[in-house]
Short mmCIF file of C-alpha atoms in Angstrom, two decimals:
data_model
loop_
_atom_site.label_atom_id
_atom_site.label_comp_id
_atom_site.label_asym_id
_atom_site.label_seq_id
_atom_site.Cartn_x
_atom_site.Cartn_y
_atom_site.Cartn_z
CA MET C 3 0.00 0.00 0.00
CA VAL C 4 1.53 3.31 -1.08
CA GLY C 5 1.45 6.02 1.54
CA GLY C 6 3.22 8.41 3.85
CA ARG C 7 3.79 12.13 3.80
CA ILE C 8 7.17 13.20 2.44
CA ARG C 9 8.65 15.04 5.39
CA SER C 10 12.10 15.88 4.05
CA LEU C 11 14.21 16.17 0.91
CA ALA C 12 18.00 16.24 1.10
CA VAL C 13 20.41 16.63 -1.81
CA ARG C 14 24.18 16.07 -1.88
CA ASP C 15 26.90 16.88 -4.39
CA LEU C 16 28.80 13.66 -5.14
CA ARG C 17 31.88 13.60 -7.38
CA PHE C 18 34.18 10.79 -8.47
CA PRO C 19 37.61 11.81 -9.86
CA THR C 20 37.38 9.71 -13.02
CA ALA C 21 39.37 12.31 -14.99
CA LEU C 22 42.53 11.07 -13.27
CA GLY C 23 42.32 7.83 -15.26
CA GLY C 24 40.92 9.21 -18.50
CA HIS C 25 37.63 7.39 -17.89
CA GLY C 26 34.73 8.94 -19.76
CA SER C 27 36.97 11.10 -21.94
CA ASP C 28 35.79 12.04 -25.43
CA ALA C 29 36.33 14.70 -28.09
CA MET C 30 34.27 17.33 -26.24
CA HIS C 31 34.65 16.27 -22.60
CA THR C 32 38.36 15.70 -22.07
CA ASP C 33 38.44 15.64 -18.26
CA PRO C 34 35.08 14.48 -16.88
CA ASP C 35 34.66 13.71 -13.21
CA TYR C 36 31.59 11.48 -13.06
CA SER C 37 29.26 13.17 -10.58
CA ALA C 38 25.68 13.33 -9.37
CA ALA C 39 23.21 15.47 -7.51
CA TYR C 40 21.93 12.80 -5.13
CA VAL C 41 18.46 13.18 -3.60
CA THR C 42 17.03 11.42 -0.56
CA LEU C 43 13.33 11.49 0.33
CA GLU C 44 12.03 10.50 3.76
CA THR C 45 8.39 10.00 4.77
CA ASP C 46 6.49 9.68 8.01
CA ALA C 47 5.41 6.14 7.10
CA ASN C 48 6.29 3.38 9.55
CA ASP C 49 8.06 1.26 6.92
CA GLY C 50 11.34 3.17 7.27
CA LEU C 51 11.78 3.23 3.50
CA LYS C 52 13.54 6.10 1.73
CA GLY C 53 13.55 7.16 -1.91
CA TYR C 54 16.85 7.82 -3.65
CA GLY C 55 17.30 9.62 -6.94
CA LEU C 56 20.13 11.16 -8.88
CA THR C 57 20.95 13.13 -11.97
CA PHE C 58 24.26 12.69 -13.75
CA THR C 59 26.82 15.50 -14.19
CA LEU C 60 30.52 15.83 -15.04
CA GLY C 61 31.87 17.61 -11.97
CA LYS C 62 31.76 21.39 -12.10
CA GLY C 63 28.20 22.63 -12.14
CA THR C 64 26.83 19.93 -9.88
CA GLU C 65 26.46 22.58 -7.19
CA VAL C 66 24.15 24.49 -9.56
CA VAL C 67 21.94 21.42 -9.96
CA VAL C 68 21.88 21.04 -6.18
CA CYS C 69 20.60 24.63 -5.92
CA ALA C 70 17.88 23.84 -8.46
CA VAL C 71 16.81 20.75 -6.52
CA ASN C 72 16.47 22.84 -3.38
CA ALA C 73 14.48 25.45 -5.32
CA LEU C 74 12.00 22.75 -6.39
CA ALA C 75 11.83 21.00 -3.01
CA HIS C 76 8.74 22.88 -1.83
CA HIS C 77 6.72 21.09 -4.52
CA VAL C 78 7.56 17.75 -2.86
CA VAL C 79 7.94 18.20 0.88
CA ASN C 80 4.71 17.71 2.83
CA LYS C 81 3.07 15.96 -0.12
CA ASP C 82 1.49 12.56 0.39
CA LEU C 83 3.06 9.88 -1.79
CA ALA C 84 -0.32 8.28 -2.54
CA GLU C 85 -1.64 11.62 -3.79
CA ILE C 86 1.43 12.11 -6.00
CA VAL C 87 1.20 8.75 -7.73
CA SER C 88 -2.57 8.90 -8.08
CA ASN C 89 -2.17 12.08 -10.13
CA PHE C 90 1.40 11.69 -11.34
CA ARG C 91 0.76 13.62 -14.55
CA GLY C 92 -0.43 16.57 -12.52
CA PHE C 93 2.53 16.34 -10.16
CA TYR C 94 4.97 16.13 -13.08
CA ARG C 95 3.40 19.21 -14.63
CA GLN C 96 3.53 21.04 -11.30
CA LEU C 97 7.30 20.46 -11.10
CA THR C 98 8.00 21.35 -14.73
CA SER C 99 5.62 24.32 -14.89
CA ASP C 100 6.64 26.26 -11.80
CA GLY C 101 5.53 29.75 -12.76
CA GLN C 102 8.93 31.31 -12.06
CA LEU C 103 11.46 28.48 -12.38
CA ARG C 104 10.20 27.41 -15.82
CA TRP C 105 11.58 30.71 -17.15
CA ILE C 106 15.08 29.26 -16.84
CA GLY C 107 13.93 26.07 -18.55
CA PRO C 108 11.33 25.23 -19.53
CA GLU C 109 11.81 21.46 -19.32
CA LYS C 110 15.48 21.66 -20.16
CA GLY C 111 18.83 22.49 -18.67
CA VAL C 112 19.66 22.60 -14.99
CA VAL C 113 16.06 22.82 -13.79
CA HIS C 114 15.09 19.72 -15.77
CA LEU C 115 18.12 17.79 -14.46
CA ALA C 116 17.01 18.70 -10.95
CA THR C 117 13.46 17.62 -11.77
CA ALA C 118 14.81 14.25 -12.91
CA ALA C 119 16.71 13.72 -9.66
CA ILE C 120 13.59 14.42 -7.58
CA LEU C 121 11.27 12.29 -9.70
CA ASN C 122 13.78 9.43 -9.80
CA ALA C 123 13.66 9.44 -5.99
CA VAL C 124 9.84 9.43 -6.03
CA TRP C 125 9.79 6.43 -8.37
CA ASP C 126 12.36 4.62 -6.22
CA LEU C 127 10.21 5.17 -3.14
CA TRP C 128 7.04 4.07 -4.91
CA ALA C 129 8.63 0.87 -6.20
CA LYS C 130 10.09 0.08 -2.78
CA GLN C 131 6.71 0.53 -1.10
CA GLU C 132 5.19 -1.82 -3.68
CA GLY C 133 8.00 -4.29 -3.03
CA LYS C 134 8.98 -4.45 -6.70
CA PRO C 135 11.94 -3.46 -8.88
CA LEU C 136 10.91 -0.46 -10.95
CA TRP C 137 10.74 -2.38 -14.25
CA LYS C 138 8.29 -4.82 -12.66
CA LEU C 139 6.20 -2.00 -11.19
CA LEU C 140 5.84 -0.60 -14.71
CA VAL C 141 5.21 -3.96 -16.36
CA ASP C 142 2.44 -4.78 -13.88
CA MET C 143 0.64 -1.47 -14.33
CA ASP C 144 -2.68 -1.28 -16.11
CA PRO C 145 -2.22 0.71 -19.38
CA LYS C 146 -4.50 3.48 -18.15
CA GLN C 147 -2.55 3.85 -14.92
CA LEU C 148 0.71 3.94 -16.85
CA LEU C 149 -0.58 6.63 -19.20
CA SER C 150 -1.76 8.70 -16.23
CA CYS C 151 1.93 9.23 -15.38
CA ILE C 152 2.70 10.88 -18.74
CA ASP C 153 2.32 14.51 -19.76
CA PHE C 154 1.21 14.43 -23.40
CA ARG C 155 1.31 18.19 -23.78
CA TYR C 156 3.35 19.29 -26.83
CA ILE C 157 3.48 15.80 -28.42
CA THR C 158 -0.11 15.01 -29.42
CA ASP C 159 0.67 15.90 -33.04
CA ALA C 160 2.99 12.88 -33.00
CA LEU C 161 1.37 10.60 -30.41
CA THR C 162 -2.05 10.91 -28.83
CA GLU C 163 -3.01 9.31 -25.55
CA GLU C 164 -5.41 7.09 -27.47
CA GLU C 165 -2.61 5.87 -29.74
CA ALA C 166 -0.40 5.23 -26.71
CA TYR C 167 -3.18 3.21 -25.10
CA GLU C 168 -3.50 1.09 -28.23
CA ILE C 169 0.26 0.43 -28.22
CA LEU C 170 0.14 -0.71 -24.59
CA GLN C 171 -2.93 -2.86 -25.23
CA LYS C 172 -1.14 -4.63 -28.08
CA GLY C 173 1.86 -5.03 -25.79
CA LEU C 174 -0.20 -7.19 -23.45
CA VAL C 175 -0.04 -10.02 -26.00
CA GLY C 176 2.97 -12.21 -25.23
CA LYS C 177 4.00 -10.06 -22.27
CA LYS C 178 4.39 -12.98 -19.88
CA GLU C 179 6.64 -14.85 -22.31
CA ARG C 180 8.82 -11.77 -22.89
CA GLU C 181 9.20 -11.24 -19.15
CA GLU C 182 10.32 -14.85 -18.78
CA GLN C 183 12.77 -14.31 -21.64
CA MET C 184 14.27 -11.28 -19.87
CA LEU C 185 14.57 -13.14 -16.58
CA LYS C 186 16.38 -15.99 -18.32
CA ASN C 187 18.59 -14.21 -20.85
CA GLY C 188 18.66 -10.52 -19.94
CA TYR C 189 18.79 -7.52 -22.25
CA PRO C 190 21.68 -7.30 -24.77
CA ALA C 191 24.34 -4.70 -24.02
CA TYR C 192 27.30 -3.04 -25.71
CA THR C 193 30.46 -1.73 -24.08
CA THR C 194 31.99 1.73 -24.21
CA SER C 195 34.60 0.97 -21.55
CA CYS C 196 37.37 -0.16 -23.91
CA ALA C 197 37.91 2.90 -26.08
CA TRP C 198 37.67 6.21 -24.25
CA LEU C 199 39.55 8.86 -26.17
CA GLY C 200 42.06 9.38 -23.36
CA TYR C 201 43.13 5.73 -23.28
CA SER C 202 46.46 4.61 -24.71
CA ASP C 203 46.59 2.00 -27.47
CA GLN C 204 48.01 -0.51 -25.01
CA ARG C 205 45.16 0.03 -22.60
CA LEU C 206 42.61 -0.16 -25.42
CA LYS C 207 44.08 -3.50 -26.53
CA GLN C 208 44.08 -4.97 -23.04
CA LEU C 209 40.51 -3.92 -22.30
CA CYS C 210 39.24 -5.03 -25.67
CA GLN C 211 40.85 -8.46 -25.42
CA LYS C 212 39.41 -8.92 -21.93
CA ALA C 213 35.95 -7.86 -23.17
CA LEU C 214 36.12 -10.37 -26.02
CA GLU C 215 37.04 -13.11 -23.55
CA ASP C 216 34.03 -12.10 -21.46
CA GLY C 217 31.68 -12.51 -24.41
CA TRP C 218 31.22 -8.93 -25.62
CA THR C 219 30.36 -8.59 -29.32
CA ARG C 220 29.38 -4.91 -29.55
CA PHE C 221 31.93 -2.12 -29.05
CA LYS C 222 31.84 1.68 -29.20
CA VAL C 223 34.83 3.93 -29.88
CA LYS C 224 35.10 7.66 -29.24
CA VAL C 225 36.06 9.78 -32.26
CA GLY C 226 36.12 13.40 -33.38
CA ALA C 227 39.33 15.02 -32.16
CA ASP C 228 41.70 14.10 -35.00
CA LEU C 229 40.77 12.29 -38.22
CA GLN C 230 44.04 10.45 -38.73
CA ASP C 231 44.06 9.32 -35.11
CA ASP C 232 40.43 8.20 -35.46
CA MET C 233 41.32 6.11 -38.50
CA ARG C 234 44.24 4.53 -36.69
CA ARG C 235 42.21 3.72 -33.57
CA CYS C 236 39.20 2.44 -35.54
CA ARG C 237 41.49 0.22 -37.58
CA LEU C 238 43.08 -1.09 -34.40
CA LEU C 239 39.71 -1.81 -32.81
CA ARG C 240 38.27 -3.43 -35.92
CA GLU C 241 41.31 -5.69 -36.18
CA LEU C 242 40.92 -6.67 -32.54
CA ILE C 243 37.19 -7.44 -32.65
CA GLY C 244 37.13 -8.92 -36.16
CA PRO C 245 34.65 -8.37 -38.99
CA GLU C 246 31.79 -10.28 -37.39
CA ASN C 247 31.40 -8.06 -34.31
CA ILE C 248 29.63 -4.69 -34.18
CA LEU C 249 31.45 -1.35 -34.04
CA MET C 250 29.85 2.03 -33.25
CA LEU C 251 31.31 5.55 -33.36
CA ASP C 252 30.60 8.42 -30.95
CA ALA C 253 31.63 12.02 -31.67
CA ASN C 254 29.91 13.66 -28.68
CA GLN C 255 28.62 16.64 -30.72
CA ARG C 256 32.03 17.62 -32.09
CA TRP C 257 31.27 18.54 -35.72
CA ASP C 258 29.36 20.89 -37.96
CA VAL C 259 26.88 19.16 -40.26
CA GLN C 260 28.96 18.94 -43.43
CA GLU C 261 32.08 18.20 -41.43
CA ALA C 262 30.28 15.25 -39.85
CA VAL C 263 29.32 13.82 -43.23
CA GLU C 264 32.84 14.13 -44.61
CA TRP C 265 34.55 12.81 -41.48
CA VAL C 266 32.30 9.78 -41.05
CA SER C 267 32.49 8.98 -44.76
CA LYS C 268 36.23 8.53 -44.30
CA LEU C 269 35.60 6.14 -41.41
CA ALA C 270 33.06 4.09 -43.38
CA GLU C 271 35.69 1.49 -44.30
CA PHE C 272 35.55 0.24 -40.71
CA LYS C 273 31.86 -0.66 -41.14
CA PRO C 274 30.38 1.22 -38.17
CA LEU C 275 26.74 0.57 -37.32
CA TRP C 276 26.16 4.18 -36.29
CA ILE C 277 27.66 7.57 -35.64
CA GLU C 278 26.46 8.89 -32.31
CA GLU C 279 25.92 12.60 -31.61
CA PRO C 280 27.62 13.85 -34.78
CA THR C 281 26.56 17.48 -34.21
CA SER C 282 24.66 19.75 -31.81
CA PRO C 283 21.95 17.79 -29.96
CA ASP C 284 19.52 20.65 -30.69
CA ASP C 285 20.00 20.53 -34.47
CA ILE C 286 17.11 18.40 -35.69
CA LEU C 287 17.47 19.36 -39.35
CA GLY C 288 21.22 18.92 -39.18
CA HIS C 289 20.79 15.37 -37.94
CA ALA C 290 18.30 14.76 -40.76
CA THR C 291 20.85 15.98 -43.32
CA ILE C 292 23.56 13.74 -41.86
CA SER C 293 21.20 10.75 -41.75
CA LYS C 294 20.27 11.17 -45.39
CA ALA C 295 23.89 11.57 -46.48
CA LEU C 296 25.19 8.53 -44.56
CA SER C 297 22.33 6.20 -45.43
CA PRO C 298 23.95 4.96 -48.69
CA LEU C 299 27.01 3.98 -46.63
CA GLY C 300 24.89 1.85 -44.32
CA ILE C 301 25.69 4.05 -41.31
CA GLY C 302 22.87 5.19 -39.05
CA VAL C 303 22.67 8.21 -36.77
CA ALA C 304 22.17 7.73 -33.03
CA THR C 305 21.40 10.50 -30.58
CA GLY C 306 19.47 11.38 -27.45
CA GLU C 307 21.68 11.49 -24.38
CA GLN C 308 21.57 15.30 -24.41
CA CYS C 309 18.10 15.77 -25.90
CA HIS C 310 16.39 18.20 -23.56
CA ASN C 311 12.91 16.72 -23.55
CA ARG C 312 10.21 14.74 -25.36
CA VAL C 313 9.65 17.61 -27.80
CA ILE C 314 13.17 17.33 -29.23
CA PHE C 315 12.70 13.58 -29.58
CA LYS C 316 9.35 14.15 -31.26
CA GLN C 317 10.96 16.37 -33.88
CA LEU C 318 13.90 14.01 -34.45
CA LEU C 319 11.41 11.23 -35.13
CA GLN C 320 9.17 13.35 -37.34
CA ALA C 321 12.15 14.58 -39.38
CA LYS C 322 13.58 11.05 -39.80
CA ALA C 323 16.76 12.44 -38.29
CA LEU C 324 17.88 9.35 -36.37
CA GLN C 325 17.94 5.60 -36.81
CA TYR C 326 18.74 4.75 -33.17
CA LEU C 327 17.12 6.60 -30.28
CA GLN C 328 19.08 6.99 -27.06
CA ILE C 329 17.01 7.83 -24.01
CA ASP C 330 18.71 8.97 -20.80
CA SER C 331 17.33 8.26 -17.33
CA CYS C 332 18.53 11.58 -15.88
CA ARG C 333 18.45 14.08 -18.77
CA LEU C 334 14.71 13.74 -19.36
CA GLY C 335 12.09 14.21 -16.65
CA SER C 336 12.62 10.78 -15.09
CA VAL C 337 10.47 7.74 -15.84
CA ASN C 338 7.44 9.88 -16.70
CA GLU C 339 8.98 11.59 -19.72
CA ASN C 340 10.96 8.56 -20.82
CA LEU C 341 7.71 6.60 -21.06
CA SER C 342 6.40 9.10 -23.60
CA VAL C 343 9.57 8.79 -25.68
CA LEU C 344 9.48 4.97 -25.61
CA LEU C 345 5.91 5.08 -26.88
CA MET C 346 6.76 7.57 -29.64
CA ALA C 347 9.71 5.42 -30.71
CA LYS C 348 7.37 2.44 -30.97
CA LYS C 349 4.94 4.35 -33.16
CA PHE C 350 7.74 5.56 -35.46
CA GLN C 351 9.39 2.09 -35.45
CA ILE C 352 12.78 3.38 -34.31
CA PRO C 353 14.84 1.10 -32.03
CA VAL C 354 15.74 2.42 -28.58
CA CYS C 355 19.37 1.96 -27.49
CA PRO C 356 19.74 3.84 -24.19
CA HIS C 357 22.64 5.97 -23.06
CA ALA C 358 24.24 4.68 -19.88
CA GLY C 359 27.73 6.19 -19.75
CA GLY C 360 27.96 7.71 -16.28
CA VAL C 361 27.62 7.12 -12.55
CA GLY C 362 24.33 5.38 -11.86
CA LEU C 363 23.00 5.57 -15.40
CA CYS C 364 23.38 1.83 -16.00
CA GLU C 365 21.61 1.09 -12.73
CA LEU C 366 18.64 3.26 -13.69
CA VAL C 367 18.17 2.82 -17.43
CA GLN C 368 18.20 -0.99 -17.30
CA HIS C 369 14.73 -0.78 -15.76
CA LEU C 370 13.41 1.35 -18.60
CA ILE C 371 14.74 -0.76 -21.44
CA ILE C 372 13.59 -4.04 -19.86
CA PHE C 373 10.11 -2.54 -19.47
CA ASP C 374 10.24 -1.31 -23.07
CA PHE C 375 10.89 -4.83 -24.39
CA ILE C 376 8.26 -6.50 -22.23
CA SER C 377 5.43 -3.98 -22.59
CA VAL C 378 6.10 -1.67 -25.54
CA SER C 379 8.52 -2.66 -28.31
CA GLY C 380 8.36 -6.44 -27.97
CA SER C 381 11.53 -6.63 -30.07
CA LEU C 382 15.28 -6.96 -29.68
CA GLU C 383 16.04 -6.30 -33.34
CA ASN C 384 18.79 -3.66 -33.67
CA ARG C 385 18.48 -2.98 -29.95
CA MET C 386 21.10 -2.89 -27.22
CA CYS C 387 21.79 -0.90 -24.07
CA GLU C 388 25.08 0.82 -23.33
CA PHE C 389 27.23 -0.49 -20.49
CA VAL C 390 30.12 1.36 -18.89
CA ASP C 391 32.12 -0.57 -16.33
CA HIS C 392 32.75 2.23 -13.85
CA LEU C 393 31.64 3.00 -10.26
CA HIS C 394 29.06 0.23 -9.82
CA GLU C 395 30.74 -0.75 -6.57
CA HIS C 396 29.31 2.38 -4.95
CA PHE C 397 25.69 1.23 -5.36
CA LYS C 398 23.74 -0.90 -2.96
CA TYR C 399 22.09 -2.77 -5.84
CA PRO C 400 24.60 -2.68 -8.72
CA VAL C 401 23.87 -3.92 -12.22
CA VAL C 402 24.39 -7.58 -12.98
CA ILE C 403 25.87 -8.39 -16.40
CA LYS C 404 25.92 -11.97 -17.67
CA LYS C 405 27.02 -12.95 -21.18
CA ALA C 406 27.09 -9.27 -22.19
CA SER C 407 23.48 -8.75 -21.12
CA TYR C 408 21.72 -6.84 -18.35
CA MET C 409 19.98 -9.23 -15.98
CA PRO C 410 16.71 -7.81 -14.61
CA PRO C 411 17.14 -6.39 -11.09
CA GLN C 412 15.28 -8.26 -8.37
CA ASP C 413 15.54 -5.82 -5.45
CA PRO C 414 12.66 -3.39 -4.87
CA GLY C 415 13.21 0.16 -6.12
CA TYR C 416 15.01 1.93 -8.96
CA SER C 417 18.52 0.59 -8.12
CA SER C 418 19.49 4.20 -7.37
CA GLU C 419 20.51 3.84 -3.72
CA MET C 420 24.20 4.33 -3.05
CA LYS C 421 26.25 2.96 -0.17
CA GLU C 422 26.43 5.51 2.63
CA ASP C 423 30.20 5.07 2.99
CA SER C 424 30.64 5.95 -0.68
CA VAL C 425 28.40 8.98 -0.30
CA LYS C 426 30.40 10.26 2.67
CA GLN C 427 33.74 9.69 0.96
CA HIS C 428 32.79 11.40 -2.31
CA GLU C 429 30.64 14.30 -1.16
CA PHE C 430 32.14 17.49 -2.55
CA PRO C 431 34.15 19.18 -1.12
CA GLU C 432 34.06 17.72 2.41
CA GLY C 433 34.38 14.05 1.50
CA GLU C 434 37.58 12.13 2.25
CA VAL C 435 38.40 11.62 -1.44
CA TRP C 436 38.25 15.33 -2.24
CA GLN C 437 40.03 16.38 0.94
CA ASN C 438 42.93 14.09 0.03
CA LEU C 439 43.04 15.31 -3.58
CA MET C 440 43.03 18.95 -2.58
CA ALA C 441 45.74 18.29 0.00
CA ALA C 442 47.86 16.53 -2.65
CA GLN C 443 47.47 19.48 -5.03
CA LYS C 444 48.89 21.82 -2.39
CA LEU C 445 52.07 19.76 -2.02
#
């Protein structure tokens, strides 16, 4: 039974110094420190359960997200959880349509990241009170209840609530069998951990060989800083993984439109499946131009990790600007907004391949993509979820990967709860990790 009044919201600035090892480095983000604004919700219920949510950042600026979370907190504190989930669409709209805060959004940027952190914590609390992992909570929902969580404003020209209901109704057929399939085999994944741009060739080789031994068949390489170096590294990776395995490219928004076409055309010999984020994430027509130009080469366009909201995704789909859609569990407005994008992707018949490169993103997005297969898409064709092998040891319920696949979480909640020792050590700037680093810098 869902219940309890939310009596407090706390948010902490957590940072992990991943830049020291070159982890996460790409053509645009050369020194990322994987970080998060980490939210904790407490209620007056007797169950002692707490909700944990986060939004992913790269270090500097996390303090700004923390400020935004605190600015939104009054929408949450003193609200009854049962009232929130019974009118989740209304609550979502209340958060995203704050009459003053929306001016510095709306539904994008820092305020939307903060919204995601709060809503992720609400969903975690709801799933825990129901005693289910989040993917199972979603799978077990009646279609009408599920749709009541979604704000369809701004997207009805692409997907109406009636169309979404029909999709979910059709998804009921074979749902039990697909859930059993997930529990047995998991959801297919690809790895980004072998080929960060800041890694040496020797490290790339070692990690790639280990990944092959562990059964990985899908690999992504970062590109975009230097064409000749990209060609050398892509050749090296292709030689390591062989012609039968899948290779993807990721430019992290580095190029202009024509530059992207020319650059990727020169990398076509390595047979990449897609080029990810070739240009500005806001440039819908630019992505459409790139998609059209690269189609004859058999290279698709993938994007989405920095798409502000469902409206950008709507336009990318309408413009036929992408062949692989990459939702993010913390960039969009949590589960609520991601549900709308999953349903639009189903209508437009575009495969969803989530972004998960960052602290906690694998833990969260696995729930969404498992739900998508069971209740929405019903297909694994051209579908895979990113996996990055960093920082899982800091989570109470870390991802489980078997045979290069995500195994469905079994613990109640959204898998977003971190170990308290890790939180204390990495809280910025008072945590032990940052105190030691700052002391070392003074020497």
